[in-house]
Every structure is written in structure tokens, then in C-alpha cells.
Amino acid sequence: MSWRDRLIPASWRGVPFLVEAHEAELGRRVQVHEFPLRDTAYAEDLGRATRRFTIQAYVLGADYLDRRDALVRAAELAGAGKLEHPYLGEMQASCTACRVGETTREGGMCRFTLEFV
């Protein structure tokens, strides 16, 4: 089975979209303690950091305006919802930012930058 076969269709709160790229910010929360007159620091591990996902998405087709509006409405709803991430699977997430862009050169298409935690 190839990696493409393992991808799932992307959607946010049931609104489907296509994915061009994605990034994930992962890691640990660390407090660095530095003291006067000492050449070394102490790093205190505070646990896993909040996972943040950025998805470069788009909708296209004759009905792209309806799909655009549905995705904008879904992004503006309060609270967590179901994110079906094509690479990472299904999860509960909150949309923290949604940037929308359209050009006449790419008519019939709307690009999104979606950020989730």
C-alpha cells in the first residue's frame, strides 16, 4: 500500500476541502532558568506542548463559492470540532485562524490557510 492510498479525505466539521500542504508544530514546554554569575542554565521540562497544525487548503469547481462559504462558517463556529486530517487522521480540534484568498488568475478556486490546536 502506497502512502497516497493511506491518505483520508480532508474535512473540517464535515466540510470537505483539498490539501496542498501541511505543517505540524510539536515538542515540549521548557522553562530555561538562567542565574547571575553562572555559565550554565537549567532547563525544566513542563510537559508536552500544545500541538498546532497549519493546513494549506483549497476548494475548487463550479460550486467553489458555496464550498468557500461553508468552510468559512465552519471555521468561525465556537468550540472544538472534528478535523479529518489527511496525513494525521481524525481528531478533535479548534480552529484558531483561517485566512482566505482568491485571485482572478485562479478563477473557480479559493485558497485557505487553516490553523488548528
mmCIF file of C-alpha atoms in Angstrom:
data_model
loop_
_atom_site.group_PDB
_atom_site.id
_atom_site.type_symbol
_atom_site.label_atom_id
_atom_site.label_comp_id
_atom_site.label_asym_id
_atom_site.label_seq_id
_atom_site.Cartn_x
_atom_site.Cartn_y
_atom_site.Cartn_z
ATOM 1 C CA MET A 1 0.000 0.000 0.000
ATOM 2 C CA SER A 2 1.497 3.349 -1.022
ATOM 3 C CA TRP A 3 1.435 6.497 1.096
ATOM 4 C CA ARG A 4 -1.195 8.018 -1.214
ATOM 5 C CA ASP A 5 -3.511 5.090 -0.536
ATOM 6 C CA ARG A 6 -3.278 5.794 3.203
ATOM 7 C CA LEU A 7 -4.448 9.425 2.929
ATOM 8 C CA ILE A 8 -8.005 10.168 4.039
ATOM 9 C CA PRO A 9 -10.251 12.888 2.563
ATOM 10 C CA ALA A 10 -9.826 16.175 4.445
ATOM 11 C CA SER A 11 -12.731 17.948 6.130
ATOM 12 C CA TRP A 12 -13.439 20.369 8.961
ATOM 13 C CA ARG A 13 -16.782 19.952 10.745
ATOM 14 C CA GLY A 14 -17.954 17.866 7.789
ATOM 15 C CA VAL A 15 -16.994 20.450 5.138
ATOM 16 C CA PRO A 16 -14.614 18.814 2.633
ATOM 17 C CA PHE A 17 -11.548 20.546 1.206
ATOM 18 C CA LEU A 18 -8.384 19.618 -0.687
ATOM 19 C CA VAL A 19 -4.923 19.846 0.843
ATOM 20 C CA GLU A 20 -1.842 21.260 -0.832
ATOM 21 C CA ALA A 21 0.497 21.062 2.187
ATOM 22 C CA HIS A 22 0.520 20.860 5.975
ATOM 23 C CA GLU A 23 2.834 21.567 8.884
ATOM 24 C CA ALA A 24 2.729 20.453 12.494
ATOM 25 C CA GLU A 25 4.357 22.209 15.445
ATOM 26 C CA LEU A 26 5.170 19.679 18.154
ATOM 27 C CA GLY A 27 7.501 19.460 21.125
ATOM 28 C CA ARG A 28 7.859 20.136 24.823
ATOM 29 C CA ARG A 29 7.239 23.161 27.009
ATOM 30 C CA VAL A 30 10.549 24.056 28.614
ATOM 31 C CA GLN A 31 11.367 26.813 31.074
ATOM 32 C CA VAL A 32 15.031 27.802 30.936
ATOM 33 C CA HIS A 33 16.416 29.103 34.238
ATOM 34 C CA GLU A 34 19.486 31.319 33.979
ATOM 35 C CA PHE A 35 21.268 32.616 37.043
ATOM 36 C CA PRO A 36 23.664 35.531 37.586
ATOM 37 C CA LEU A 37 27.380 34.684 37.623
ATOM 38 C CA ARG A 38 26.783 31.141 36.339
ATOM 39 C CA ASP A 39 27.849 29.863 32.934
ATOM 40 C CA THR A 40 25.242 27.118 32.710
ATOM 41 C CA ALA A 41 21.468 27.129 32.655
ATOM 42 C CA TYR A 42 18.887 24.693 33.953
ATOM 43 C CA ALA A 43 16.058 23.547 31.675
ATOM 44 C CA GLU A 44 12.847 22.489 33.431
ATOM 45 C CA ASP A 45 10.505 20.251 31.426
ATOM 46 C CA LEU A 46 6.878 21.393 31.846
ATOM 47 C CA GLY A 47 5.245 18.695 29.711
ATOM 48 C CA ARG A 48 4.171 18.285 26.131
ATOM 49 C CA ALA A 49 3.462 21.491 24.214
ATOM 50 C CA THR A 50 0.111 22.109 22.549
ATOM 51 C CA ARG A 51 0.110 20.527 19.114
ATOM 52 C CA ARG A 52 -0.503 23.105 16.391
ATOM 53 C CA PHE A 53 -1.395 22.253 12.808
ATOM 54 C CA THR A 54 -1.324 24.511 9.747
ATOM 55 C CA ILE A 55 -3.037 23.273 6.594
ATOM 56 C CA GLN A 56 -2.709 24.890 3.168
ATOM 57 C CA ALA A 57 -6.114 24.006 1.714
ATOM 58 C CA TYR A 58 -8.273 24.885 -1.266
ATOM 59 C CA VAL A 59 -11.720 24.366 -2.721
ATOM 60 C CA LEU A 60 -12.447 24.456 -6.432
ATOM 61 C CA GLY A 61 -15.073 23.750 -9.023
ATOM 62 C CA ALA A 62 -18.258 25.305 -10.344
ATOM 63 C CA ASP A 63 -19.690 25.396 -6.800
ATOM 64 C CA TYR A 64 -16.496 26.680 -5.133
ATOM 65 C CA LEU A 65 -18.265 29.777 -3.747
ATOM 66 C CA ASP A 66 -20.675 27.589 -1.763
ATOM 67 C CA ARG A 67 -17.798 25.403 -0.538
ATOM 68 C CA ARG A 68 -15.798 28.515 0.419
ATOM 69 C CA ASP A 69 -18.687 29.949 2.408
ATOM 70 C CA ALA A 70 -19.336 26.626 4.170
ATOM 71 C CA LEU A 71 -15.685 26.321 5.211
ATOM 72 C CA VAL A 72 -15.617 29.924 6.464
ATOM 73 C CA ARG A 73 -18.778 29.280 8.530
ATOM 74 C CA ALA A 74 -17.238 26.109 9.972
ATOM 75 C CA ALA A 75 -14.040 27.990 10.889
ATOM 76 C CA GLU A 76 -15.985 30.688 12.734
ATOM 77 C CA LEU A 77 -18.072 28.328 14.890
ATOM 78 C CA ALA A 78 -17.197 28.255 18.586
ATOM 79 C CA GLY A 79 -15.607 25.265 20.260
ATOM 80 C CA ALA A 80 -13.862 22.145 19.078
ATOM 81 C CA GLY A 81 -14.982 20.093 16.105
ATOM 82 C CA LYS A 82 -13.990 17.077 14.062
ATOM 83 C CA LEU A 83 -10.940 17.604 11.850
ATOM 84 C CA GLU A 84 -10.206 14.870 9.360
ATOM 85 C CA HIS A 85 -6.535 15.465 8.641
ATOM 86 C CA PRO A 86 -5.398 13.570 5.540
ATOM 87 C CA TYR A 87 -1.969 12.748 6.980
ATOM 88 C CA LEU A 88 -2.686 12.508 10.719
ATOM 89 C CA GLY A 89 -6.202 11.059 10.836
ATOM 90 C CA GLU A 90 -9.349 12.111 12.688
ATOM 91 C CA MET A 91 -9.124 14.345 15.774
ATOM 92 C CA GLN A 92 -11.000 16.912 17.833
ATOM 93 C CA ALA A 93 -9.505 20.361 17.208
ATOM 94 C CA SER A 94 -10.215 24.074 17.447
ATOM 95 C CA CYS A 95 -9.641 26.404 14.517
ATOM 96 C CA THR A 96 -7.565 29.350 15.767
ATOM 97 C CA ALA A 97 -7.130 31.134 12.421
ATOM 98 C CA CYS A 98 -8.499 30.991 8.886
ATOM 99 C CA ARG A 99 -7.004 33.044 6.054
ATOM 100 C CA VAL A 100 -8.862 33.102 2.736
ATOM 101 C CA GLY A 101 -7.510 34.163 -0.648
ATOM 102 C CA GLU A 102 -8.821 34.278 -4.207
ATOM 103 C CA THR A 103 -7.416 35.570 -7.497
ATOM 104 C CA THR A 104 -8.919 36.111 -10.930
ATOM 105 C CA ARG A 105 -5.956 34.194 -12.383
ATOM 106 C CA GLU A 106 -7.106 31.119 -10.416
ATOM 107 C CA GLY A 107 -10.808 31.544 -11.128
ATOM 108 C CA GLY A 108 -13.077 28.923 -9.630
ATOM 109 C CA MET A 109 -10.690 28.315 -6.745
ATOM 110 C CA CYS A 110 -10.270 29.620 -3.212
ATOM 111 C CA ARG A 111 -7.168 29.029 -1.084
ATOM 112 C CA PHE A 112 -7.189 28.742 2.713
ATOM 113 C CA THR A 113 -4.584 28.698 5.439
ATOM 114 C CA LEU A 114 -6.209 26.914 8.379
ATOM 115 C CA GLU A 115 -4.596 26.788 11.814
ATOM 116 C CA PHE A 116 -5.706 24.302 14.473
ATOM 117 C CA VAL A 117 -4.812 23.318 18.026
#
